[in-house]
Tab-separated table of C-alpha atoms in Angstrom:
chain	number	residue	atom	x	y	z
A	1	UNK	CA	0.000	0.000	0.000
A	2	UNK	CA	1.591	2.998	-1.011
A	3	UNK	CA	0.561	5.981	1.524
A	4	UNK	CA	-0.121	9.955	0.456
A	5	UNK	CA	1.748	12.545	2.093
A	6	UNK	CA	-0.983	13.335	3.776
A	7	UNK	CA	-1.368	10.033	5.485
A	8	UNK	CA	2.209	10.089	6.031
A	9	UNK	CA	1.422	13.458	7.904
A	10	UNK	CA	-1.840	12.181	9.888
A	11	UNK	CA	0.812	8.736	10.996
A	12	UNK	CA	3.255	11.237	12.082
A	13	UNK	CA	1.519	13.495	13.147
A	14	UNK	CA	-0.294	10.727	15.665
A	15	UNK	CA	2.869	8.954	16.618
A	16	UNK	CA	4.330	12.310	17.729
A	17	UNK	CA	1.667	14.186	19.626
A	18	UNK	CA	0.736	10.954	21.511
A	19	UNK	CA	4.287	10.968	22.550
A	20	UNK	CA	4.318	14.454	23.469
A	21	UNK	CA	1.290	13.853	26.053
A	22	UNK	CA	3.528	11.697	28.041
A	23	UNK	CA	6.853	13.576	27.797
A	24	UNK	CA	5.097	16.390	28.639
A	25	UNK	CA	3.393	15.554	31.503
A	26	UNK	CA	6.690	13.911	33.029
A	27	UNK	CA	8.654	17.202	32.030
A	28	UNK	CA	6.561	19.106	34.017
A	29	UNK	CA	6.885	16.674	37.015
A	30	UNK	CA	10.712	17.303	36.553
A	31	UNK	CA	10.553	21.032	37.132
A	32	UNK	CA	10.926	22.663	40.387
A	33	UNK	CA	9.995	26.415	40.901
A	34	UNK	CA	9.131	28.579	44.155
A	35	UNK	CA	5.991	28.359	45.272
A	36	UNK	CA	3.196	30.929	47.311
A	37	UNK	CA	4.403	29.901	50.476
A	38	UNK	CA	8.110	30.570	50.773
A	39	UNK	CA	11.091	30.507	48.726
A	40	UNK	CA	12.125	27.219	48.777
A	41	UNK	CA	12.298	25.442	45.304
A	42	UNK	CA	10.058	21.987	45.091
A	43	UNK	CA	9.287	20.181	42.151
A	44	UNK	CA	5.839	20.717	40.467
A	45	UNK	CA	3.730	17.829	41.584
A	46	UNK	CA	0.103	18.682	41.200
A	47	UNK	CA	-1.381	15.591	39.346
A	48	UNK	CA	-4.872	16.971	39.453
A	49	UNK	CA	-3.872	20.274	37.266
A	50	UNK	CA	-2.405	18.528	35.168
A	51	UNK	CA	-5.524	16.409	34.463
A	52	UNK	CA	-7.650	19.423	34.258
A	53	UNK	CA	-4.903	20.723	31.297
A	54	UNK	CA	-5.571	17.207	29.421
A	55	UNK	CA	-9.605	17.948	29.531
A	56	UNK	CA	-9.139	21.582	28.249
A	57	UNK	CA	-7.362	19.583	25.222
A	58	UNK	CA	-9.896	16.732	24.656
A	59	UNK	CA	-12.954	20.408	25.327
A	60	UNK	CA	-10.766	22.052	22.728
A	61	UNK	CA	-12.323	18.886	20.146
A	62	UNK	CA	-15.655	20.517	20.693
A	63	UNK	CA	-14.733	23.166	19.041
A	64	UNK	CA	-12.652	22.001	16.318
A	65	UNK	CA	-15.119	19.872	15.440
A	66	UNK	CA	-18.079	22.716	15.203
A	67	UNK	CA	-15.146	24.922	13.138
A	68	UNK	CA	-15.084	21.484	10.538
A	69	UNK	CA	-18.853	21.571	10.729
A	70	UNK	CA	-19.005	25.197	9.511
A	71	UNK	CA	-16.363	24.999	6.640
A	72	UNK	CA	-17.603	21.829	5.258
A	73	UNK	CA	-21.370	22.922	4.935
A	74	UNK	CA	-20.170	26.086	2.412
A	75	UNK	CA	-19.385	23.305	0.695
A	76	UNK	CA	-21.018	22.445	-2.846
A	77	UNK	CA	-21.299	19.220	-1.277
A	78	UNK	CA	-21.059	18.724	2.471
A	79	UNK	CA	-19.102	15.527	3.646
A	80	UNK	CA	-19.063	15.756	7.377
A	81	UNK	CA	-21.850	14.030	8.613
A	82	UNK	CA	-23.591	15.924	12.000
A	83	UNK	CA	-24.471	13.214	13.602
A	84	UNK	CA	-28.045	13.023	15.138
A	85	UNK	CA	-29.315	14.654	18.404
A	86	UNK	CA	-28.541	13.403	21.838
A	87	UNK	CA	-29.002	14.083	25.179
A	88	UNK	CA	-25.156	14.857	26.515
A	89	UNK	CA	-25.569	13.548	29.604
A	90	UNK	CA	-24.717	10.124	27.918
A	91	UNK	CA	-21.044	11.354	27.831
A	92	UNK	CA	-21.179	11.735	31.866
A	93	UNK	CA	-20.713	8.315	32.900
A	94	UNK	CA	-18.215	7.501	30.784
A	95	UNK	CA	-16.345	11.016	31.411
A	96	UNK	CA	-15.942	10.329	35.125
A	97	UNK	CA	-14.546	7.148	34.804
A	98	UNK	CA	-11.806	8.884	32.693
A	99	UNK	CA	-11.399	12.119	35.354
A	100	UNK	CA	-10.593	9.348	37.849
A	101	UNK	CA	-9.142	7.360	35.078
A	102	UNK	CA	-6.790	10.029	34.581
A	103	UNK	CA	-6.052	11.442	37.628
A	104	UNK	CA	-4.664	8.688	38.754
A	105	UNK	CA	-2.327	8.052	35.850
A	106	UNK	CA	-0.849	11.569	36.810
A	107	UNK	CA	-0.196	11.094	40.371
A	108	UNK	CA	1.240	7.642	39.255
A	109	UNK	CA	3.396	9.395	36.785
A	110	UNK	CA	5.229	11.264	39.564
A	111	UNK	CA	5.997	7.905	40.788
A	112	UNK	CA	7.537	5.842	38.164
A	113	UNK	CA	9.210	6.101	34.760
A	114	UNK	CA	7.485	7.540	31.822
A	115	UNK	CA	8.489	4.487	30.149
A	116	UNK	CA	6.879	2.434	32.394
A	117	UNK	CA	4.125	4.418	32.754
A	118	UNK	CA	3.259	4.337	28.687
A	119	UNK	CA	4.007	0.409	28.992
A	120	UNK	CA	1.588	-0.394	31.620
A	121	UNK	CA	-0.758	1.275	30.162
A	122	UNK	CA	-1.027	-1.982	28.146
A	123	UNK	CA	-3.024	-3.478	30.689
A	124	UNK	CA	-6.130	-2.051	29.718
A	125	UNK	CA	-6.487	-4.747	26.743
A	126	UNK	CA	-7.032	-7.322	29.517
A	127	UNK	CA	-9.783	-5.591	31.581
A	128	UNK	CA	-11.414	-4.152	28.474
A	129	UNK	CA	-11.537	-7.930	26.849
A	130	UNK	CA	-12.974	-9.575	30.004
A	131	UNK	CA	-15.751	-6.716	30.526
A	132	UNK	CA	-16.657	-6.781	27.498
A	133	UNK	CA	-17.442	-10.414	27.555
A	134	UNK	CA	-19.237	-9.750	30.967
A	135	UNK	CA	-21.219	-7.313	29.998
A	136	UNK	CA	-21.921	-6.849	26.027
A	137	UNK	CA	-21.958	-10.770	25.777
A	138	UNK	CA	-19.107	-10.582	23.342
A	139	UNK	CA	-17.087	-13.767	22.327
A	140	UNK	CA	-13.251	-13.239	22.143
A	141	UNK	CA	-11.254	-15.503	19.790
A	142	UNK	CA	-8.881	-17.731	21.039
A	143	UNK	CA	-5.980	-15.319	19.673
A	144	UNK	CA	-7.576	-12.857	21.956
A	145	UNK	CA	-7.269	-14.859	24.838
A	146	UNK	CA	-3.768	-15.428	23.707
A	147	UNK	CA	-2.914	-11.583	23.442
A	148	UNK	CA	-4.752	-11.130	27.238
A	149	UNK	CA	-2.547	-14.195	28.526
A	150	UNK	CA	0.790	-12.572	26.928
A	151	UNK	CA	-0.029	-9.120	27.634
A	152	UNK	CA	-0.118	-9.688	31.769
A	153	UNK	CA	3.051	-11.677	31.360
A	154	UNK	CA	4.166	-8.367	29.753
A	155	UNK	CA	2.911	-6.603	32.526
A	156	UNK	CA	4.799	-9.303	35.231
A	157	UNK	CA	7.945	-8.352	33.497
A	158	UNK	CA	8.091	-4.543	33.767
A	159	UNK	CA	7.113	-5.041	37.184
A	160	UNK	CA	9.667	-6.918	37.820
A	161	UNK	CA	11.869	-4.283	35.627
A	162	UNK	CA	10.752	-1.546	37.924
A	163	UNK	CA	11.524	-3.696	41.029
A	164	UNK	CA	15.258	-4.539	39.760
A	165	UNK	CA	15.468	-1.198	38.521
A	166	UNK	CA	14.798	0.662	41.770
A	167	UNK	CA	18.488	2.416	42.276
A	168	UNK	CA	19.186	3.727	38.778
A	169	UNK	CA	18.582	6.513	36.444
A	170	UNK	CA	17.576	10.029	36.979
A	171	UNK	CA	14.328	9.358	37.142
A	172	UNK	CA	14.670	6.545	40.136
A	173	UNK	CA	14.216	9.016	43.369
A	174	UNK	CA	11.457	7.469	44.368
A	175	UNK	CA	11.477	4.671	47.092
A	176	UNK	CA	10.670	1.244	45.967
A	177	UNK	CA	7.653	1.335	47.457
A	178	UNK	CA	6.529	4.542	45.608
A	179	UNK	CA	7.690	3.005	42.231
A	180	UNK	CA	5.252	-0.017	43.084
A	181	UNK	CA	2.568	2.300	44.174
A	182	UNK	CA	2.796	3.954	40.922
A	183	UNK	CA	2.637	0.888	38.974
A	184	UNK	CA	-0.581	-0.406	40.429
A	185	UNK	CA	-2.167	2.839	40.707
A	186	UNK	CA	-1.690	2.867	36.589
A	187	UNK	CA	-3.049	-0.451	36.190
A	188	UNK	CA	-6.293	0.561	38.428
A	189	UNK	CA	-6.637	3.624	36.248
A	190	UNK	CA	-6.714	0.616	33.558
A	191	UNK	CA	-9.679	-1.134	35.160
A	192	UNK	CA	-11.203	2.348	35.417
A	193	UNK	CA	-10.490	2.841	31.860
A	194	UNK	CA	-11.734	-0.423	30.600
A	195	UNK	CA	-15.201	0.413	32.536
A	196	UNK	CA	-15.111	3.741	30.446
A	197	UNK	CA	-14.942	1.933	26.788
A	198	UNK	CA	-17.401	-0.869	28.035
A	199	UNK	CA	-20.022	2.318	28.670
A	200	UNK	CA	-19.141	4.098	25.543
A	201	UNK	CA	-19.643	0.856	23.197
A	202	UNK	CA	-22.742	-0.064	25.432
A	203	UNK	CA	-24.470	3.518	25.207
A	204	UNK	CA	-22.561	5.994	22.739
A	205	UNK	CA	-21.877	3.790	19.882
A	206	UNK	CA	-25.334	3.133	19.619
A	207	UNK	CA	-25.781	7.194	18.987
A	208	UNK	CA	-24.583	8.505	15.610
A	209	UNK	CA	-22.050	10.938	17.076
A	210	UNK	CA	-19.313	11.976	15.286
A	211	UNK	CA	-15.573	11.425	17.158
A	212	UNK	CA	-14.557	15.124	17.537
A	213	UNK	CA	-17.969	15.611	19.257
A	214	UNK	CA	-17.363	12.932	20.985
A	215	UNK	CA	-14.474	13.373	22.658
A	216	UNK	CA	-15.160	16.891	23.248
A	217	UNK	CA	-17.999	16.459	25.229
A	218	UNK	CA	-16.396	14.125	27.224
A	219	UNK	CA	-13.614	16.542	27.687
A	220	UNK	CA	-16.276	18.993	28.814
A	221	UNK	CA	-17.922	17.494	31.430
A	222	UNK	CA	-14.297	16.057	32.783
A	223	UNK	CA	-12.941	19.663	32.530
A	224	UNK	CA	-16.063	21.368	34.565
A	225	UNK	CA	-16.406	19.064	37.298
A	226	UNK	CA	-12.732	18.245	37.916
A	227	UNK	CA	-11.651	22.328	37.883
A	228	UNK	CA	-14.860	22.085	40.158
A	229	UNK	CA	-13.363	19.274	42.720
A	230	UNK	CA	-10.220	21.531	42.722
A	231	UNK	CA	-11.695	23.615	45.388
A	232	UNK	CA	-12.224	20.507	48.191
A	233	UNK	CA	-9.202	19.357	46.921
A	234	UNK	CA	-7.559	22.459	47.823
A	235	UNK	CA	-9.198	21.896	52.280
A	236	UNK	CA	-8.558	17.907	52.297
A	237	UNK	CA	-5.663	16.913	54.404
A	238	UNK	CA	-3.785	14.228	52.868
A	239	UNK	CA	-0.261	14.034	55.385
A	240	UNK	CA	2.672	12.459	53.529
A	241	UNK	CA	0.901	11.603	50.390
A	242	UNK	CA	0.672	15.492	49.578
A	243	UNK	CA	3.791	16.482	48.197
A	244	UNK	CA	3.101	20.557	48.206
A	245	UNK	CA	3.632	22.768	51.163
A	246	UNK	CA	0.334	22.452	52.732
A	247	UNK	CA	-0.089	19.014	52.806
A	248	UNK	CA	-3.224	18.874	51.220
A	249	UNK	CA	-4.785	16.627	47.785
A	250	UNK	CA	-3.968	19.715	46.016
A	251	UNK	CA	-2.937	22.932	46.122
A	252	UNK	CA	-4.116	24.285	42.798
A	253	UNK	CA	-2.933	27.981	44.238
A	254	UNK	CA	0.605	26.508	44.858
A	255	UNK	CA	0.200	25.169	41.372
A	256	UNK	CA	-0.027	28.739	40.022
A	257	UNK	CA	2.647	30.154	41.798
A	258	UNK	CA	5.033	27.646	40.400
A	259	UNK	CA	3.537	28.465	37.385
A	260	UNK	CA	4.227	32.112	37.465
A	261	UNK	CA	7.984	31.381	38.748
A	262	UNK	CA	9.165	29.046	36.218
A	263	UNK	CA	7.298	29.558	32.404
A	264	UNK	CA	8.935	26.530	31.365
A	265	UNK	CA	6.227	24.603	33.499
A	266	UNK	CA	3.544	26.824	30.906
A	267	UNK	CA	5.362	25.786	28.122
A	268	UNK	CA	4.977	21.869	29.241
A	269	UNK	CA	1.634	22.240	30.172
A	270	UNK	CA	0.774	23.727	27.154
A	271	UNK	CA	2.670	20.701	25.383
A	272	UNK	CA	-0.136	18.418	26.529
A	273	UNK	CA	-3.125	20.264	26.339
A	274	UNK	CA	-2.048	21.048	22.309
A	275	UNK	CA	-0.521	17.623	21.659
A	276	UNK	CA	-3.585	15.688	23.119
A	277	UNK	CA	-6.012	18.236	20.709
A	278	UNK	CA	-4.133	17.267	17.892
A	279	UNK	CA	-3.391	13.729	18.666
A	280	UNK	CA	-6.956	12.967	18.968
A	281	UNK	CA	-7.651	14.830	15.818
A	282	UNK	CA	-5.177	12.327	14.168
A	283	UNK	CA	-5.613	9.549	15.537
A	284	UNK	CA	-9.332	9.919	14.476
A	285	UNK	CA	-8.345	11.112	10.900
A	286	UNK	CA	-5.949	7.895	10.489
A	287	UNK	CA	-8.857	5.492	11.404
A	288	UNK	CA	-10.782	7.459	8.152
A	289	UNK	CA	-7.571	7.542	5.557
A	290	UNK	CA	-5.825	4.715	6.721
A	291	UNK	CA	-7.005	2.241	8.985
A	292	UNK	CA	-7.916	1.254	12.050
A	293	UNK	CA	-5.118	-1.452	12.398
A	294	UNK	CA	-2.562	1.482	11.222
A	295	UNK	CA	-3.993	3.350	14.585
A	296	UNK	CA	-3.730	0.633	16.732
A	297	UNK	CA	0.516	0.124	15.367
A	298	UNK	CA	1.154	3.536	16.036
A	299	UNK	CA	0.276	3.771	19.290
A	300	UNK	CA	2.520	0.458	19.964
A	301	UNK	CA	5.062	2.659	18.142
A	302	UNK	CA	4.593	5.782	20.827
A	303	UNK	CA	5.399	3.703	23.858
A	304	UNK	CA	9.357	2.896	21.982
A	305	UNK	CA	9.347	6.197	21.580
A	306	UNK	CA	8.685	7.644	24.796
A	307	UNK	CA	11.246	4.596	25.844
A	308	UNK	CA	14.080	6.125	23.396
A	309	UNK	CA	13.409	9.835	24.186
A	310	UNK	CA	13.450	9.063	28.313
A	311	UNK	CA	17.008	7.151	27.793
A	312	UNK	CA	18.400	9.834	25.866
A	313	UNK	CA	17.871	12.735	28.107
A	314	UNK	CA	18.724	10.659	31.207
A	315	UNK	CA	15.384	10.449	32.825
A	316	UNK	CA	15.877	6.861	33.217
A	317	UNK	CA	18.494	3.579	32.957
A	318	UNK	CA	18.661	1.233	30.449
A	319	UNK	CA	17.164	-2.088	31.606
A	320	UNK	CA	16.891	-5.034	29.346
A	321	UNK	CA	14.035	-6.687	30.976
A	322	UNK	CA	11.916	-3.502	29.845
A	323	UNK	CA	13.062	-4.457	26.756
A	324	UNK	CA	11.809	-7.886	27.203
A	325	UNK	CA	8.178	-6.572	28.248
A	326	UNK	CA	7.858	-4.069	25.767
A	327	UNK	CA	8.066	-6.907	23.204
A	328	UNK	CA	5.705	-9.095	25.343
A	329	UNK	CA	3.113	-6.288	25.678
A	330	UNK	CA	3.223	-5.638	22.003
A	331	UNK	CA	3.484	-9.049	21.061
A	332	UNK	CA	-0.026	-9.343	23.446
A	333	UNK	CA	-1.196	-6.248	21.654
A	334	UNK	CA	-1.035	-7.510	18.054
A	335	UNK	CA	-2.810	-10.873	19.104
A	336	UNK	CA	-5.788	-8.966	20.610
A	337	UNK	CA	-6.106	-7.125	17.954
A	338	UNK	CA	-5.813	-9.358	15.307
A	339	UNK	CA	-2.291	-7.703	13.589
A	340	UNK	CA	-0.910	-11.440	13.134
A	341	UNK	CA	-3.802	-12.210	10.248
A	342	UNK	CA	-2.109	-10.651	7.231
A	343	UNK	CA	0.990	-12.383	8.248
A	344	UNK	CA	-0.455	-15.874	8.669
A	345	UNK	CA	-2.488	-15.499	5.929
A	346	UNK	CA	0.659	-15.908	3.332
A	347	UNK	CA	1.444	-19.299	5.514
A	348	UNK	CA	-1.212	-21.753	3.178
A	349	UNK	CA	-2.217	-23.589	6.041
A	350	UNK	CA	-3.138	-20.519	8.130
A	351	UNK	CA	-4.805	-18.739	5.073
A	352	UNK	CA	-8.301	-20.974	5.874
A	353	UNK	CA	-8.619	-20.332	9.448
A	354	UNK	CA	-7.516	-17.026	9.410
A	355	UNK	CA	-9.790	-16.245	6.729
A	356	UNK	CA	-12.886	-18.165	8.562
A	357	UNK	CA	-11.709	-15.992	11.954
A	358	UNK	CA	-11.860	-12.673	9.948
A	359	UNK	CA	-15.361	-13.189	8.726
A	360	UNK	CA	-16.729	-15.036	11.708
A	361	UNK	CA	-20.423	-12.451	13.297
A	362	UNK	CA	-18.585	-12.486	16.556
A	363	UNK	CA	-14.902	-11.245	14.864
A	364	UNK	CA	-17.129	-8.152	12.694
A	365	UNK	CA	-18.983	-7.323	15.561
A	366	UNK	CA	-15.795	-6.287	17.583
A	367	UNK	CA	-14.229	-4.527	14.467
A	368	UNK	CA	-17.497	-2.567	14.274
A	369	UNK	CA	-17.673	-1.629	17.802
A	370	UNK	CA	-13.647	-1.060	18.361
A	371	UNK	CA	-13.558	1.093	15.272
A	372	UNK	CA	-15.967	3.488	16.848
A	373	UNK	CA	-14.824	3.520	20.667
A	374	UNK	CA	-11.559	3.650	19.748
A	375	UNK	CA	-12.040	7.057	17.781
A	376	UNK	CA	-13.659	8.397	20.430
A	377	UNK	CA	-11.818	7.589	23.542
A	378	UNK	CA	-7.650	7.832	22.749
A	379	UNK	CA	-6.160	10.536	25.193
């Protein structure tokens, strides 16, 4: 298949923004600035803020998508379909699930490595397959099983990277038992996450609603109650587990200060509320041009990435068992989500049942349904 620039563009356009998200966030954990209180320098860990940043991205999808709505209809010919009416409040559920979802990833990012952080993240293939055969009465293939099997051995082995791994790098500051803290808080957000797609395939797919809309409602109602929360946040006493001045779940005033004091912590927050806007956009634009499949390598492709970048600027040590359970986790990956077929299907005596697999109601079904969660959920 020979790709046009612009699908070049949209693939690395995706690959880089949803690497950026990550990055980004961890940068700004990395930076320390003064703060309201006094003039000591701490670093700038206010996990909560930084979730309300990633909402005002995925909000910002509203209105790109209402901008796309207005150029295409002076069209001749209008392409974008509108999508019909809804009641919002649809979006709610699911939109909580990924404020909590989220939150948690970023006070687990302060924790661990961004590698590891991107490579867990893995886990949500598991919970998502075993939900949805819970609750949507779906039937996974046996591959599928495979890919769940394989991609919590993947899981087992950056553990056990992050256990072995405790003393080195940069980015290793943390006690052990805050690296392990970190890790299963990101897998939680995972279970959280997996409820989230269950409800969206459940309820929203059933609603023509186009992805942009989509995901900018759901950034909406994440972004208002969240900045919302902020203020309780701000009076709850949380001891040792605070790590800002006053002890509390957060301090988004602190958060400001820091802000004001040190522009480069702007400058990274601004990194993920852009790149998550524009990753969305393309990683719903490559499901349209390219392919679904395409989307799903891509983000595979991120995690390396985020690897590679965190090595090179010293945020982390090189460890070959994360090298080990990256390949698990992607090996996992391409099982659940069928990536081995076109291989197997130039073996002759794989062609059959990979061919019968592909075209089996239970096999469409899930293509149907994953195609349309999928490009409304990535963040």
């Amino acid at each position: 298949m020979n790709w046009t620039k612009y699908q070049l563009f949209l693939a690395g356009l995706m690959l880089v923004t949803g690497s950026i998200n990550t990055l980004a966030a961890k940068w700004a954990d990395k930076l320390s600035a003064k703060g309201c209180h006094d003039a000591t320098e701490r670093p700038f860990a206010h996990p909560f803020v930084q979730a309300v940043g990633m909402f005002l991205g995925e909000l910002s999808c509203l209105a790109a998508f209402y901008i796309l709505l207005c150029h295409d209809r002076r069209r001749p010919e209008p392409s974008v379909n509108p999508g019909q009416s809804f009641n919002p409040f649809i979006f709610l559920p699911p939109a909580m699930c990924d404020m909590l979802a989220t939150s948690l990833m970023y006070v687990a990012l302060n924790m661990t490595s961004a590698s590891s952080f991107q490579m867990l993240r893995g886990a949500i293939i598991i919970f998502t397959g075993l939900l949805s055969v819970a609750f949507l009465g779906r039937r996974l293939m046996v591959s599928q099983w495979i890919g769940i099997l394989i991609t919590t051995l993947g899981l087992v082995i950056v553990g056990l990277a992050d256990f072995f791994n405790k003393n080195g790098g940069e980015d290793q500051k943390h006690k052990l038992s805050e690296v392990i803290t970190g890790d299963l808080l990101i897998i939680m957000a995972q279970i959280i996450g997996s409820v989230q797609m269950v409800l969206e395939e459940k309820f929203i797919s059933k609603h023509d609603v186009h992805p942009l809309r989509a995901v900018g409602t759901e950034g909406f109602f994440g972004f208002v109650v969240l900045t919302l929360l902020l203020i309780p946040m701000y009076f709850i006493p949380v001891g040792d587990f605070g790590d800002n001045p006053r002890r509390v779940l957060e301090d988004a005033l602190e958060a400001f200060c820091q802000m004001g004091n040190q522009p480069l912590i702007v400058v990274a927050l601004l990194g993920t509320v852009t790149s998550i806007a524009f990753f969305n956009f393309a990683g719903i634009s490559v499901t349209k041009e390219i392919s679904a499949t395409t989307r799903m390598v891509l983000d595979s492709l991120r995690t390396l990435v985020i690897w590679a970048v965190s090595l090179a600027l010293g945020w982390e040590d090189f460890h070959g068992l994360q090298v080990l359970g990256f390949l698990v986790l992607l090996a996992g990956t391409v099982l659940y989500n069928g990536l081995h077929r076109p291989l197997l299907a130039r073996i002759p005596c794989c062609a059959a049942l990979v061919e019968e697999e592909e075209h089996s109601p239970e096999e469409s079904e899930r293509l149907m349904a994953d195609g349309r969660v999928q490009a409304a959920d990535e963040s």
